[in-house]
């Protein structure tokens, strides 16, 4: 079976003064999705971008003439109100950290009712059992391979063991339901370690500094080609 890998550059490392152009360039140069990091200086010690910016980049996020997926990663507490705002601001997928929501099952439902795909984000130390009773309400699991809050940190190798365990859980679920749940990784992903992550069962790769920090004469084409080659 060939796996439908997706590469989702995190615009946290893009040039914020030219965000629309950066979004359309990186997609034109070979990225699949746009990863959109929302930080609130409360759940994480940093402050980034909100729903209005998501709305503003929506028309730039195109792939082959069609809307590309905007993958919104909420690092905020509380979650529900902002999650709802993003469902109305052009997001396609909204993920959040379960410890930031008082009622995880309810938040997942709110996101789906808002017309988006939903997902849970597990920090490096969050146990995977939190997934057990909500798999029906999840379209993607995001494994943090750094502690959330900043781009440019180093990949935590234990993530690979965790990915294998989550992959087994998701495969078991798929065998029962015929529904595939994506497994995404976020933090410290580079050309050098993407294959290892894929071998551990990851199918969706966020990379911020690994893409936007590698701009050259080809813009992002060379680096995205290298990512793609590494996955073969
Ligand atoms: C970290 C963010 C990441 C970050 C990844 O909290 O969720 O998406 O931008 O950046 P790199 O790839 O540079 O680790
Ligand atoms: Zn992220």
Coordinates of N, CA and C and ligand atoms in Angstrom, one line a residue:
X1 N 0.9 -1.2 0.0 CA 0.0 0.0 0.0 C 0.9 1.3 0.0
X2 N 0.6 2.2 -0.9 CA 1.4 3.4 -0.9 C 0.8 4.4 0.0
X3 N 1.6 5.1 0.8 CA 1.0 6.0 1.8 C 1.0 7.4 1.2
X4 N -0.1 8.1 1.5 CA -0.3 9.4 1.0 C 0.3 10.4 2.0
X5 N 1.7 10.6 1.8 CA 2.4 11.5 2.7 C 2.0 13.0 2.4
X6 N 1.9 13.8 3.5 CA 1.6 15.2 3.3 C 2.7 16.0 4.1
X7 N 3.2 17.0 3.4 CA 4.2 17.9 4.0 C 3.5 19.3 4.3
X8 N 3.6 19.7 5.5 CA 2.8 20.9 6.0 C 3.8 21.9 6.6
X9 N 4.3 22.8 5.8 CA 5.2 23.8 6.4 C 4.5 24.7 7.4
X10 N 5.2 24.9 8.5 CA 4.7 25.8 9.6 C 5.0 27.2 9.2
X11 N 4.0 28.1 9.1 CA 4.3 29.4 8.7 C 4.8 30.3 9.8
X12 N 5.0 29.6 11.0 CA 5.6 30.3 12.1 C 7.0 30.8 11.7
X13 N 7.7 30.0 10.8 CA 9.0 30.4 10.4 C 9.1 31.2 9.1
X14 N 7.9 31.5 8.6 CA 7.8 32.3 7.3 C 8.1 33.8 7.6
X15 N 8.2 34.5 6.5 CA 8.4 36.0 6.7 C 7.0 36.6 6.9
X16 N 6.7 37.0 8.1 CA 5.4 37.5 8.5 C 5.0 38.8 7.7
X17 N 6.0 39.5 7.3 CA 5.8 40.8 6.6 C 5.3 40.5 5.2
X18 N 5.5 39.2 4.7 CA 5.0 38.9 3.4 C 4.2 37.5 3.4
X19 N 3.4 37.4 4.4 CA 2.8 36.1 4.7 C 2.0 35.5 3.5
X20 N 1.1 36.3 2.9 CA 0.3 35.8 1.8 C 1.2 35.2 0.7
X21 N 2.2 36.0 0.3 CA 3.2 35.5 -0.7 C 3.9 34.2 -0.3
X22 N 4.3 34.2 1.0 CA 5.0 33.0 1.5 C 4.1 31.8 1.4
X23 N 2.9 31.9 1.7 CA 1.9 30.8 1.7 C 1.8 30.3 0.2
X24 N 1.5 31.3 -0.7 CA 1.3 30.8 -2.1 C 2.6 30.2 -2.7
X25 N 3.8 30.8 -2.3 CA 5.1 30.3 -2.8 C 5.3 28.9 -2.3
X26 N 5.2 28.7 -1.1 CA 5.6 27.3 -0.5 C 4.7 26.2 -1.1
X27 N 3.4 26.6 -1.3 CA 2.5 25.6 -1.9 C 2.8 25.4 -3.4
X28 N 3.1 26.5 -4.1 CA 3.5 26.3 -5.5 C 4.8 25.5 -5.6
X29 N 5.7 25.7 -4.6 CA 7.0 25.0 -4.7 C 6.9 23.5 -4.2
X30 N 5.8 23.1 -3.8 CA 5.7 21.6 -3.6 C 5.1 21.2 -2.2
X31 N 4.7 22.2 -1.3 CA 4.1 21.8 -0.1 C 2.7 21.3 -0.3
X32 N 2.2 20.5 0.6 CA 0.8 20.0 0.5 C -0.2 20.9 1.3
X33 N 0.1 21.1 2.5 CA -0.8 21.8 3.4 C 0.0 23.0 4.0
X34 N -0.8 23.9 4.7 CA -0.2 25.0 5.5 C -0.5 24.7 6.9
X35 N 0.6 24.6 7.7 CA 0.4 24.4 9.2 C 0.4 25.8 9.9
X36 N -0.6 26.1 10.7 CA -0.9 27.4 11.2 C -0.9 27.3 12.7
X37 N 0.2 27.9 13.4 CA 0.4 27.7 14.8 C -0.2 28.9 15.6
X38 N -1.1 28.6 16.4 CA -1.8 29.6 17.2 C -1.3 29.5 18.7
X39 N -0.6 30.6 19.2 CA -0.1 30.6 20.6 C -0.6 31.8 21.3
X40 N -1.0 31.6 22.6 CA -1.8 32.6 23.3 C -1.0 33.2 24.5
X41 N 0.2 32.9 24.7 CA 1.0 33.4 25.8 C 0.3 33.1 27.2
X42 N -0.3 31.9 27.2 CA -1.0 31.4 28.4 C -0.8 29.9 28.5
X43 N -1.3 29.2 27.5 CA -1.0 27.8 27.4 C 0.4 27.5 27.0
X44 N 1.0 28.4 26.2 CA 2.4 28.4 25.8 C 3.0 29.8 26.0
X45 N 4.3 29.9 26.3 CA 4.9 31.2 26.5 C 5.3 31.9 25.2
X46 N 4.3 32.1 24.3 CA 4.6 32.8 23.1 C 3.3 33.3 22.5
X47 N 3.3 34.2 21.6 CA 2.1 34.9 21.1 C 2.3 34.9 19.6
X48 N 1.3 34.4 18.8 CA 1.4 34.4 17.4 C 0.2 35.0 16.7
X49 N -0.5 34.2 15.9 CA -1.5 34.7 15.0 C -2.9 34.1 15.3
X50 N -3.9 34.8 14.9 CA -5.3 34.4 15.2 C -6.2 34.2 14.0
X51 N -7.5 34.1 14.2 CA -8.5 33.8 13.1 C -8.4 34.9 12.0
X52 N -8.2 36.1 12.3 CA -8.2 37.1 11.2 C -7.1 36.9 10.2
X53 N -5.9 36.4 10.7 CA -4.8 36.1 9.8 C -5.1 34.9 9.0
X54 N -5.8 34.0 9.6 CA -6.3 32.8 8.8 C -7.2 33.2 7.7
X55 N -8.1 34.0 8.0 CA -9.0 34.6 6.9 C -8.2 35.3 5.8
X56 N -7.2 36.0 6.3 CA -6.4 36.8 5.3 C -5.6 35.9 4.4
X57 N -5.1 34.8 4.9 CA -4.3 34.0 4.0 C -5.1 33.0 3.2
X58 N -6.4 32.9 3.5 CA -7.3 31.8 2.8 C -7.1 31.9 1.3
X59 N -7.2 33.1 0.7 CA -7.2 33.2 -0.7 C -5.8 32.9 -1.3
X60 N -4.8 32.9 -0.5 CA -3.4 32.6 -1.0 C -3.1 31.1 -0.8
X61 N -3.9 30.4 -0.1 CA -3.6 29.0 0.2 C -4.3 28.2 -0.9
X62 N -3.6 28.1 -2.1 CA -4.2 27.4 -3.2 C -3.2 26.4 -3.7
X63 N -3.7 25.2 -4.1 CA -2.8 24.2 -4.7 C -3.5 23.7 -6.0
X64 N -2.8 23.8 -7.1 CA -3.4 23.5 -8.4 C -4.8 24.1 -8.6
X65 N -4.9 25.3 -8.2 CA -6.2 26.0 -8.5 C -7.3 25.8 -7.4
X66 N -7.0 24.8 -6.5 CA -8.0 24.5 -5.5 C -7.5 24.9 -4.1
X67 N -8.5 25.0 -3.2 CA -8.1 25.4 -1.8 C -7.1 24.4 -1.2
X68 N -6.0 24.8 -0.7 CA -5.1 23.9 0.0 C -5.6 23.8 1.5
X69 N -5.3 22.7 2.1 CA -5.7 22.5 3.5 C -4.9 23.5 4.4
X70 N -5.7 24.2 5.3 CA -5.0 25.0 6.4 C -5.3 24.2 7.6
X71 N -4.1 23.8 8.2 CA -4.1 22.9 9.4 C -3.8 23.7 10.6
X72 N -4.9 24.1 11.4 CA -4.7 25.0 12.5 C -4.4 24.2 13.8
X73 N -3.2 24.6 14.4 CA -2.8 23.9 15.6 C -3.0 24.9 16.7
X74 N -4.0 24.7 17.6 CA -4.3 25.6 18.7 C -3.4 25.3 19.9
X75 N -2.6 26.2 20.3 CA -1.9 26.1 21.6 C -2.4 27.2 22.4
X76 N -3.7 27.0 22.8 CA -4.4 28.0 23.6 C -5.3 27.4 24.7
X77 N -5.6 28.2 25.7 CA -6.5 27.7 26.8 C -7.3 28.9 27.2
X78 N -8.6 28.9 27.3 CA -9.5 27.8 26.9 C -9.5 27.7 25.4
X79 N -10.1 26.6 24.9 CA -10.1 26.2 23.5 C -11.3 26.5 22.7
X80 N -12.5 26.3 23.3 CA -13.7 26.2 22.5 C -14.0 27.4 21.6
X81 N -13.9 28.6 22.3 CA -14.4 29.8 21.5 C -13.4 30.1 20.3
X82 N -12.1 29.9 20.6 CA -11.2 30.1 19.4 C -11.4 29.1 18.4
X83 N -11.6 27.8 18.8 CA -11.8 26.7 17.8 C -12.9 27.1 16.9
X84 N -14.0 27.5 17.5 CA -15.2 27.9 16.7 C -14.9 29.1 15.7
X85 N -14.2 30.0 16.2 CA -13.8 31.2 15.4 C -13.0 30.7 14.2
X86 N -12.1 29.7 14.4 CA -11.3 29.2 13.3 C -12.1 28.4 12.3
X87 N -13.2 27.7 12.8 CA -14.0 27.0 11.8 C -14.7 28.0 10.9
X88 N -14.8 29.2 11.3 CA -15.5 30.2 10.5 C -14.5 31.1 9.7
X89 N -13.2 30.8 9.8 CA -12.2 31.7 9.3 C -11.3 31.0 8.2
X90 N -11.8 29.9 7.7 CA -11.1 29.3 6.6 C -10.2 28.1 6.9
X91 N -10.3 27.7 8.2 CA -9.5 26.5 8.6 C -10.2 25.2 8.0
X92 N -9.4 24.2 7.7 CA -9.9 22.9 7.3 C -9.8 21.9 8.4
X93 N -8.7 21.9 9.1 CA -8.4 21.0 10.3 C -8.1 21.9 11.5
X94 N -8.7 21.5 12.6 CA -8.4 22.3 13.9 C -8.0 21.2 14.9
X95 N -6.8 21.3 15.4 CA -6.3 20.4 16.4 C -6.1 21.2 17.7
X96 N -6.2 20.6 18.9 CA -6.0 21.2 20.1 C -5.3 20.3 21.1
X97 N -4.8 20.8 22.2 CA -4.2 20.0 23.3 C -5.2 19.6 24.3
X98 N -5.4 18.3 24.5 CA -6.5 17.9 25.4 C -6.5 18.5 26.8
X99 N -5.3 18.7 27.3 CA -5.2 19.3 28.7 C -5.6 20.8 28.8
X100 N -5.8 21.4 27.6 CA -6.2 22.8 27.6 C -7.8 22.9 27.5
X101 N -8.5 21.8 27.3 CA -9.9 21.8 27.2 C -10.5 21.1 28.4
X102 N -11.6 21.7 29.0 CA -12.3 21.1 30.1 C -13.0 19.8 29.7
X103 N -13.5 19.8 28.4 CA -14.4 18.7 28.0 C -13.9 18.4 26.5
X104 N -13.0 17.4 26.5 CA -12.3 17.1 25.2 C -13.4 16.6 24.2
X105 N -14.2 15.7 24.6 CA -15.2 15.2 23.7 C -16.1 16.3 23.1
X106 N -16.5 17.2 23.9 CA -17.3 18.3 23.5 C -16.6 19.2 22.5
X107 N -15.4 19.5 22.8 CA -14.6 20.4 21.9 C -14.4 19.7 20.5
X108 N -14.1 18.4 20.5 CA -14.0 17.7 19.2 C -15.3 17.8 18.4
X109 N -16.4 17.6 19.1 CA -17.7 17.7 18.4 C -18.0 19.1 17.9
X110 N -17.6 20.2 18.7 CA -17.8 21.5 18.2 C -17.1 21.8 16.9
X111 N -15.8 21.3 16.8 CA -15.0 21.5 15.6 C -15.7 20.8 14.4
X112 N -16.1 19.6 14.6 CA -16.8 18.9 13.5 C -18.1 19.6 13.1
X113 N -18.8 20.0 14.1 CA -20.1 20.7 13.8 C -19.8 22.0 13.0
X114 N -18.7 22.6 13.3 CA -18.3 23.8 12.6 C -17.8 23.5 11.1
X115 N -17.8 22.2 10.7 CA -17.5 21.9 9.4 C -16.0 21.6 9.1
X116 N -15.2 21.5 10.2 CA -13.8 21.1 10.0 C -13.5 19.7 10.5
X117 N -12.3 19.2 10.1 CA -11.8 18.0 10.6 C -11.2 18.3 12.0
X118 N -11.2 17.4 12.9 CA -10.7 17.6 14.2 C -9.6 16.7 14.6
X119 N -8.8 17.2 15.6 CA -7.7 16.4 16.0 C -7.2 16.7 17.4
X120 N -6.5 15.8 18.0 CA -5.9 16.0 19.3 C -4.4 16.1 19.2
X121 N -3.7 16.9 20.0 CA -2.3 17.1 19.9 C -1.7 16.6 21.2
X122 N -0.8 15.7 21.1 CA -0.2 15.1 22.3 C 1.2 15.7 22.5
X123 N 1.5 16.3 23.7 CA 2.8 16.8 24.1 C 3.7 15.6 24.3
X124 N 5.0 15.8 24.3 CA 6.0 14.7 24.5 C 5.6 13.8 25.7
X125 N 5.1 14.4 26.8 CA 4.8 13.6 28.0 C 3.3 13.2 28.1
X126 N 2.5 13.6 27.2 CA 1.1 13.2 27.3 C 0.9 11.7 26.9
X127 N 0.2 10.9 27.9 CA 0.0 9.5 27.6 C -1.0 9.3 26.4
X128 N -0.8 8.2 25.6 CA -1.6 8.1 24.4 C -3.0 7.5 24.7
X129 N -3.2 7.1 26.0 CA -4.5 6.5 26.4 C -5.6 7.5 26.2
X130 N -5.3 8.8 26.2 CA -6.3 9.9 26.1 C -7.1 9.8 24.8
X131 N -6.5 9.0 23.8 CA -7.2 8.9 22.5 C -8.3 7.8 22.6
X132 N -8.2 6.9 23.6 CA -9.0 5.7 23.5 C -10.5 5.8 23.3
X133 N -11.1 6.8 24.0 CA -12.6 6.8 23.9 C -13.1 7.9 23.0
X134 N -12.2 8.5 22.2 CA -12.7 9.6 21.3 C -12.2 9.4 19.9
X135 N -11.7 8.2 19.5 CA -11.2 8.0 18.2 C -12.3 8.3 17.1
X136 N -13.5 7.9 17.4 CA -14.6 8.2 16.4 C -14.7 9.7 16.1
X137 N -14.2 10.5 17.0 CA -14.4 12.0 16.8 C -13.2 12.7 16.3
X138 N -12.2 11.9 15.9 CA -10.8 12.4 15.6 C -10.5 12.1 14.1
X139 N -10.0 13.0 13.4 CA -9.5 12.8 12.0 C -8.0 12.7 11.9
X140 N -7.4 13.3 12.9 CA -5.9 13.3 12.9 C -5.4 13.4 14.4
X141 N -4.3 12.7 14.6 CA -3.5 12.8 15.9 C -2.2 13.5 15.5
X142 N -1.9 14.6 16.3 CA -0.7 15.3 16.1 C 0.3 15.0 17.3
X143 N 1.4 14.4 17.0 CA 2.4 14.2 18.1 C 3.4 15.3 18.1
X144 N 3.5 16.0 19.2 CA 4.6 17.0 19.4 C 5.9 16.3 19.6
X145 N 6.9 16.6 18.8 CA 8.2 16.1 18.9 C 9.2 17.2 19.5
X146 N 8.6 18.2 20.0 CA 9.3 19.3 20.9 C 8.2 19.7 21.9
X147 N 8.6 20.4 22.9 CA 7.6 21.1 23.7 C 7.1 22.3 23.0
X148 N 5.7 22.5 23.0 CA 5.2 23.5 22.1 C 5.5 24.9 22.6
X149 N 5.6 25.8 21.7 CA 5.8 27.2 22.0 C 6.8 27.9 21.1
X150 N 7.7 27.2 20.5 CA 8.7 27.9 19.6 C 9.1 27.0 18.4
X151 N 9.4 27.7 17.3 CA 10.0 27.0 16.2 C 11.5 26.8 16.5
X152 N 12.1 25.9 15.7 CA 13.6 25.8 15.7 C 14.2 25.0 16.8
X153 N 13.4 24.2 17.5 CA 13.9 23.3 18.6 C 14.3 21.9 18.0
X154 N 15.0 21.2 18.9 CA 15.5 19.9 18.4 C 14.5 18.8 18.6
X155 N 14.4 17.9 17.7 CA 13.5 16.7 17.7 C 13.8 15.8 18.9
X156 N 12.7 15.5 19.6 CA 12.9 14.6 20.8 C 12.7 13.1 20.3
X157 N 13.8 12.3 20.4 CA 13.8 11.0 19.7 C 12.8 10.0 20.3
X158 N 12.4 10.2 21.6 CA 11.4 9.3 22.1 C 10.0 9.3 21.3
X159 N 9.8 10.4 20.6 CA 8.6 10.5 19.8 C 8.5 9.3 18.8
X160 N 9.6 8.8 18.4 CA 9.5 7.6 17.4 C 8.9 6.4 18.1
X161 N 9.2 6.1 19.3 CA 8.6 5.0 20.0 C 7.1 5.3 20.2
X162 N 6.8 6.5 20.6 CA 5.4 6.9 20.8 C 4.6 6.8 19.5
X163 N 5.2 7.2 18.4 CA 4.5 7.1 17.1 C 4.2 5.7 16.7
X164 N 5.1 4.8 17.0 CA 4.8 3.4 16.7 C 3.6 2.9 17.5
X165 N 3.5 3.3 18.8 CA 2.4 2.8 19.6 C 1.1 3.4 19.1
X166 N 1.1 4.7 18.7 CA -0.1 5.4 18.3 C -0.5 4.8 16.9
X167 N 0.5 4.6 16.0 CA 0.2 4.0 14.7 C -0.5 2.6 14.9
X168 N -0.1 1.8 15.9 CA -0.7 0.5 16.1 C -2.1 0.7 16.5
X169 N -2.4 1.6 17.4 CA -3.7 1.9 17.8 C -4.6 2.3 16.7
X170 N -4.1 3.2 15.8 CA -4.9 3.8 14.7 C -5.1 2.7 13.6
X171 N -4.1 1.8 13.5 CA -4.3 0.7 12.5 C -5.4 -0.3 13.0
X172 N -5.3 -0.5 14.3 CA -6.4 -1.4 14.8 C -7.8 -0.8 14.6
X173 N -7.8 0.5 14.9 CA -9.1 1.2 14.7 C -9.5 1.1 13.2
X174 N -8.6 1.3 12.3 CA -8.9 1.3 10.9 C -9.4 -0.1 10.4
X175 N -8.8 -1.1 11.0 CA -9.2 -2.5 10.6 C -10.6 -2.7 11.0
X176 N -11.0 -2.1 12.1 CA -12.4 -2.3 12.6 C -13.4 -1.4 11.9
X177 N -13.0 -0.2 11.5 CA -14.0 0.8 11.0 C -13.8 1.2 9.5
X178 N -12.6 0.8 9.0 CA -12.3 1.2 7.6 C -12.1 2.7 7.5
X179 N -11.9 3.4 8.6 CA -11.6 4.8 8.6 C -10.2 5.1 9.0
X180 N -9.4 5.8 8.1 CA -8.0 6.1 8.4 C -7.9 7.4 9.1
X181 N -7.2 7.4 10.2 CA -6.9 8.6 11.0 C -5.4 9.0 10.7
X182 N -5.2 10.2 10.3 CA -3.8 10.7 10.0 C -3.0 10.8 11.3
X183 N -1.7 10.6 11.1 CA -0.7 10.7 12.3 C 0.3 11.8 11.8
X184 N 0.3 12.9 12.5 CA 1.1 14.0 12.1 C 2.2 14.2 13.2
X185 N 3.4 14.7 12.8 CA 4.4 15.0 13.8 C 4.8 16.5 13.6
X186 N 5.2 17.1 14.7 CA 5.5 18.6 14.7 C 6.6 18.9 15.6
X187 N 7.7 19.4 15.0 CA 8.8 19.9 15.8 C 10.1 19.3 15.4
X188 N 11.1 20.1 14.9 CA 12.4 19.6 14.6 C 12.5 18.6 13.5
X189 N 11.5 18.6 12.6 CA 11.5 17.7 11.4 C 12.4 18.4 10.3
X190 N 13.3 17.6 9.8 CA 14.3 18.0 8.8 C 14.4 16.9 7.7
X191 N 15.1 17.2 6.7 CA 15.4 16.2 5.6 C 16.1 15.0 6.3
X192 N 16.9 15.2 7.3 CA 17.7 14.2 7.9 C 16.9 13.2 8.7
X193 N 15.7 13.6 9.3 CA 15.0 12.7 10.1 C 13.6 12.3 9.6
X194 N 13.2 12.8 8.5 CA 11.8 12.6 8.1 C 11.6 11.1 7.8
X195 N 12.6 10.5 7.2 CA 12.4 9.1 6.9 C 12.2 8.2 8.1
X196 N 12.9 8.5 9.1 CA 12.8 7.8 10.4 C 11.4 7.9 11.0
X197 N 10.9 9.2 10.9 CA 9.5 9.4 11.4 C 8.5 8.7 10.5
X198 N 8.7 8.6 9.2 CA 7.8 7.9 8.3 C 7.8 6.4 8.7
X199 N 9.0 5.9 9.0 CA 9.2 4.5 9.3 C 8.5 4.1 10.6
X200 N 8.3 5.1 11.5 CA 7.6 4.9 12.8 C 6.1 5.1 12.6
X201 N 5.6 5.4 11.4 CA 4.2 5.4 11.2 C 3.6 6.8 11.0
X202 N 4.4 7.8 10.9 CA 3.9 9.1 10.6 C 3.6 9.3 9.1
X203 N 2.5 9.9 8.8 CA 2.1 10.2 7.4 C 2.0 11.7 7.1
X204 N 2.1 12.6 8.1 CA 1.9 14.0 7.8 C 3.0 14.7 8.6
X205 N 3.8 15.6 8.0 CA 5.0 16.1 8.5 C 4.9 17.7 8.6
X206 N 5.0 18.2 9.8 CA 5.1 19.7 9.9 C 6.6 20.0 9.9
X207 N 7.0 21.1 9.2 CA 8.3 21.5 9.3 C 8.3 23.1 9.1
X208 N 8.9 23.8 10.1 CA 8.9 25.2 10.0 C 10.3 25.7 9.6
X209 N 11.3 25.7 10.5 CA 12.6 26.1 10.2 C 13.2 25.2 9.1
X210 N 12.8 23.9 9.1 CA 13.4 23.0 8.1 C 13.0 23.3 6.7
X211 N 11.9 24.1 6.5 CA 11.5 24.5 5.1 C 11.9 26.0 4.9
X212 N 11.3 26.9 5.8 CA 11.4 28.3 5.6 C 12.8 28.8 5.8
X213 N 13.6 28.1 6.6 CA 15.0 28.4 6.9 C 15.9 28.0 5.8
X214 N 15.4 27.3 4.8 CA 16.3 26.7 3.7 C 16.0 27.3 2.4
X215 N 15.5 28.5 2.4 CA 15.2 29.2 1.1 C 16.5 29.4 0.3
X216 N 16.4 29.1 -1.0 CA 17.6 29.4 -1.9 C 17.1 30.0 -3.2
X217 N 17.9 29.9 -4.3 CA 17.5 30.4 -5.6 C 16.2 29.8 -6.1
X218 N 15.9 28.6 -5.7 CA 14.7 27.9 -6.2 C 13.5 28.3 -5.3
X219 N 13.7 29.2 -4.4 CA 12.8 29.5 -3.3 C 12.7 28.2 -2.4
X220 N 11.5 27.5 -2.4 CA 11.4 26.4 -1.5 C 11.4 25.0 -2.3
X221 N 11.6 25.1 -3.6 CA 11.5 23.9 -4.5 C 12.6 22.9 -4.1
X222 N 13.8 23.3 -4.0 CA 14.9 22.3 -3.7 C 14.7 21.7 -2.4
X223 N 14.4 22.4 -1.4 CA 14.2 21.8 0.0 C 13.0 20.9 0.0
X224 N 11.9 21.3 -0.7 CA 10.7 20.4 -0.7 C 11.0 19.1 -1.5
X225 N 11.8 19.3 -2.6 CA 12.2 18.1 -3.4 C 13.0 17.1 -2.5
X226 N 13.9 17.7 -1.7 CA 14.7 16.9 -0.8 C 13.9 16.1 0.2
X227 N 12.9 16.8 0.8 CA 12.0 16.1 1.7 C 11.3 15.0 1.0
X228 N 10.8 15.2 -0.2 CA 10.0 14.2 -0.9 C 10.9 13.0 -1.3
X229 N 12.1 13.3 -1.7 CA 13.1 12.3 -2.0 C 13.4 11.4 -0.8
X230 N 13.5 12.1 0.3 CA 13.8 11.3 1.6 C 12.7 10.4 1.9
X231 N 11.5 10.7 1.5 CA 10.3 9.8 1.9 C 10.2 8.6 1.0
X232 N 10.9 8.6 -0.2 CA 10.8 7.5 -1.1 C 11.3 6.2 -0.6
Ligands
LIG1 C1 5.9 24.5 17.9 C2 5.0 24.6 16.7 C3 5.6 24.0 15.5 C4 6.9 24.8 15.0 C5 7.7 23.8 14.3 O1 5.1 24.8 19.1 O2 3.8 23.9 16.9 O3 4.7 23.9 14.4 O4 6.6 25.9 14.2 O5 8.9 24.4 13.9 P1 10.2 23.6 13.6 O6 9.9 22.8 12.4 O7 11.2 24.7 13.3 O8 10.6 22.8 14.8
LIG2 ZN1 2.5 23.3 15.2

